[in-house]
């Protein structure tokens, strides 16, 4: 057990030592909290720099002189709730800075005094002293402000020693009181006196002396078991030089008569504010009309809170009127199980009435009342049901603040409401209101709390609340933020915990004045509609209360649980107009680029040529078997006289440069003069693997007639495309083609030819295309078209032919 406890203590020390900064930054305060550790001795290993030491709730029974020697900088020492029986103040002789010493709730019987001049707070209450532990040394503690004392006997002579000290608080925590010498308390000079009485004490004399002692008097534990409130006592209670203006009694258990005596007694003193808390009434209530003398008082406010009745038959009317006839400024009767309340029929001076947490019903408003000065009415936590009744009650008042929260209030549309113009703050939270409540609101209201009701929408056709600044609609069932067209001055809006999926744009447009918005805890749907809302926080930092932890997506399901802050909704995907503009712009740019390329780089020509290559490439891949043919030449070239220069100096040299052994059938070389031109041409076509026709206007005029017939044999152009290659050397406009050449027309229309480019830079592509045509056709027909001079294509050139794009009939 012992080692365990040592470990426990050690852990306690380690864990409870922490540092905080004092008002003087250079002086660090160090707190050591050793509370509640079952310590029997003050630990020897205290941190020397400790300035605050808590040893409360331990088992210490004595203090020894070296105990606090190590902690010389100690300022605060808490030793309450231990078992210390004897104390020598010399124990603290090394703690010159000690300011606060709490020794309450011990078993002290004697104290050996030494001077502790720096002490400001000394608490010796709830100890077992016989007489008050007051000595000459205490009288020397000129800085003392708070003094806690206890003792079974209280005598004038004890207090006389400290009469010259100007204390702020004297606390008498008494376990027993066997003797009180009348007139002792008023010797003290203190602002506040708090007496905690032992059970069954004659409190009257202490109450009377207390009222003569301090401005604030508090007495705890008052019970009237000892009945002595005789008529004589009451008479002798009238007192002249009373000082108290604030009187607080708590934990009171009295017969009704005694309580009434207290009220009557206090009524004629200097007390202005009288508060009784946690009070239980017993006995029978007898009241006749004149049993209370209301004359001659300083009283301004009475507060009775947490009242419990031990009797069951109360003459209700007279009890209510007893209080309301007091006609003071403030009256609080809360948590008192009161079912009703009555007011005098004449005008009263009440400014503040608080009947919170009772069981008041609409009956309260049945009798006419005259409360012209009433500014604050608190009826929270009752059983009121009809809002319009409250309004007619309030009409005759100058009410500014009305708290009707936690009732059962409702409002029917047909009922009329008449609120006073003065009403500016209204709390209607936690009732049963629906949308119709907006038909019964004071026009000048500035702060309106409608939280925790069942409001679904803010109706469009409501009166304008021009002064409304704060509106709380939290914990309702609204599905949207309200617009501000009816509340032009709105600056604080609370829409927490409603059913808002995505706030409508109306809010952003009509509510520029809203500075604070709380919309946390709503089931947000994180789609594009929410973008404005998310941006609202980005643009106005700090506007949203609870950002960002309370703002969570509920929908769509893949975003559920994500904070709005972390949701990314790109501008482009959300803004349709922007999207259209972007697409149009992109198309414009692209179009311009294409047009530019067409204009300056003849893009269309390249595209067409590339198309030809592509087709040829496909063609290569699905080569079909060809008719067997015996060939004598690789190529037959047919052209008009007009184009012979191009053929001789461009075409043939280029083809021969490619392959020196190429054999070409040319009209002027290989035509047989004995035969007709047509016969010669057909002969040559048949003897050659490939025929090239060089088209130009003059070719069409002079040569084409021979071919029109030949082409007529082949209704499908594809059939001849393997061995006829048309080269368009010069453009042949369609209208120049005579109608008698329908085949040529068809070919021209189909653009089934290779076009000789005007631009020399493009010639490379033309030659490549032509060569590819020749080679591909050769490949297709390689097995069959093998002139004796034709050399086998090299492996790599075959590869290149394959990788070129096959062009034929386009
Ligand atoms: C020390 O700790 C206890 C809880 O263990 C706490 O109640 C007490 O207030 C602390 N003392 C001080 C001076 O903070
Ligand atoms: C009180 O203080 C004065 C001067 O400060 C000193 O002379 C006197 O001895 C002190 N009395 C006691 C009882 O300590
Ligand atoms: C009580 O103390 C106050 C200062 O706190 C002083 O003004 C007043 O005169 C003192 N009263 C008596 C009776 O000594
Ligand atoms: C009466 O109540 C009002 C409002 O709470 C408060 O401002 C005022 O100080 C009170 N008056 C007294 C005498 O307690
Ligand atoms: C309003 O006050 C007038 C007198 O000022 C009184 O006659 C009338 O009964 C009061 N009305 C209500 C509803 O209390
Ligand atoms: C309204 O009353 C409730 C409790 O009844 C309280 O929590 C809330 O703060 C009050 N609102 C205002 C604006 O005073």
PDB file of N, CA and C in Angstrom, residues 72 77 318 331 557 686 704:
ATOM      1  N   UNK A  72      10.180  29.155  -0.543  1.00  0.00           N
ATOM      2  CA  UNK A  72      10.211  30.481   0.065  1.00  0.00           C
ATOM      3  C   UNK A  72       9.432  31.504  -0.749  1.00  0.00           C
ATOM      4  N   UNK A  77      -1.344  29.438  -0.319  1.00  0.00           N
ATOM      5  CA  UNK A  77      -1.274  28.120   0.308  1.00  0.00           C
ATOM      6  C   UNK A  77      -2.681  27.691   0.712  1.00  0.00           C
ATOM      7  N   UNK A 318     -54.487  36.190  -1.267  1.00  0.00           N
ATOM      8  CA  UNK A 318     -53.828  37.090  -0.317  1.00  0.00           C
ATOM      9  C   UNK A 318     -52.311  36.943  -0.376  1.00  0.00           C
ATOM     10  N   UNK A 331     -39.561  42.692  -8.837  1.00  0.00           N
ATOM     11  CA  UNK A 331     -40.065  41.548  -8.069  1.00  0.00           C
ATOM     12  C   UNK A 331     -39.797  40.270  -8.856  1.00  0.00           C
ATOM     13  N   UNK A 557     -24.421  11.911 -51.430  1.00  0.00           N
ATOM     14  CA  UNK A 557     -23.911  10.933 -50.469  1.00  0.00           C
ATOM     15  C   UNK A 557     -22.394  10.814 -50.494  1.00  0.00           C
ATOM     16  N   UNK A 686      -1.313  -2.211-121.741  1.00  0.00           N
ATOM     17  CA  UNK A 686      -1.266  -3.639-121.457  1.00  0.00           C
ATOM     18  C   UNK A 686       0.140  -4.109-121.145  1.00  0.00           C
ATOM     19  N   UNK A 704      -7.530  12.973-124.551  1.00  0.00           N
ATOM     20  CA  UNK A 704      -8.441  12.207-123.700  1.00  0.00           C
ATOM     21  C   UNK A 704      -9.374  11.299-124.503  1.00  0.00           C
TER      22      UNK A 704
END
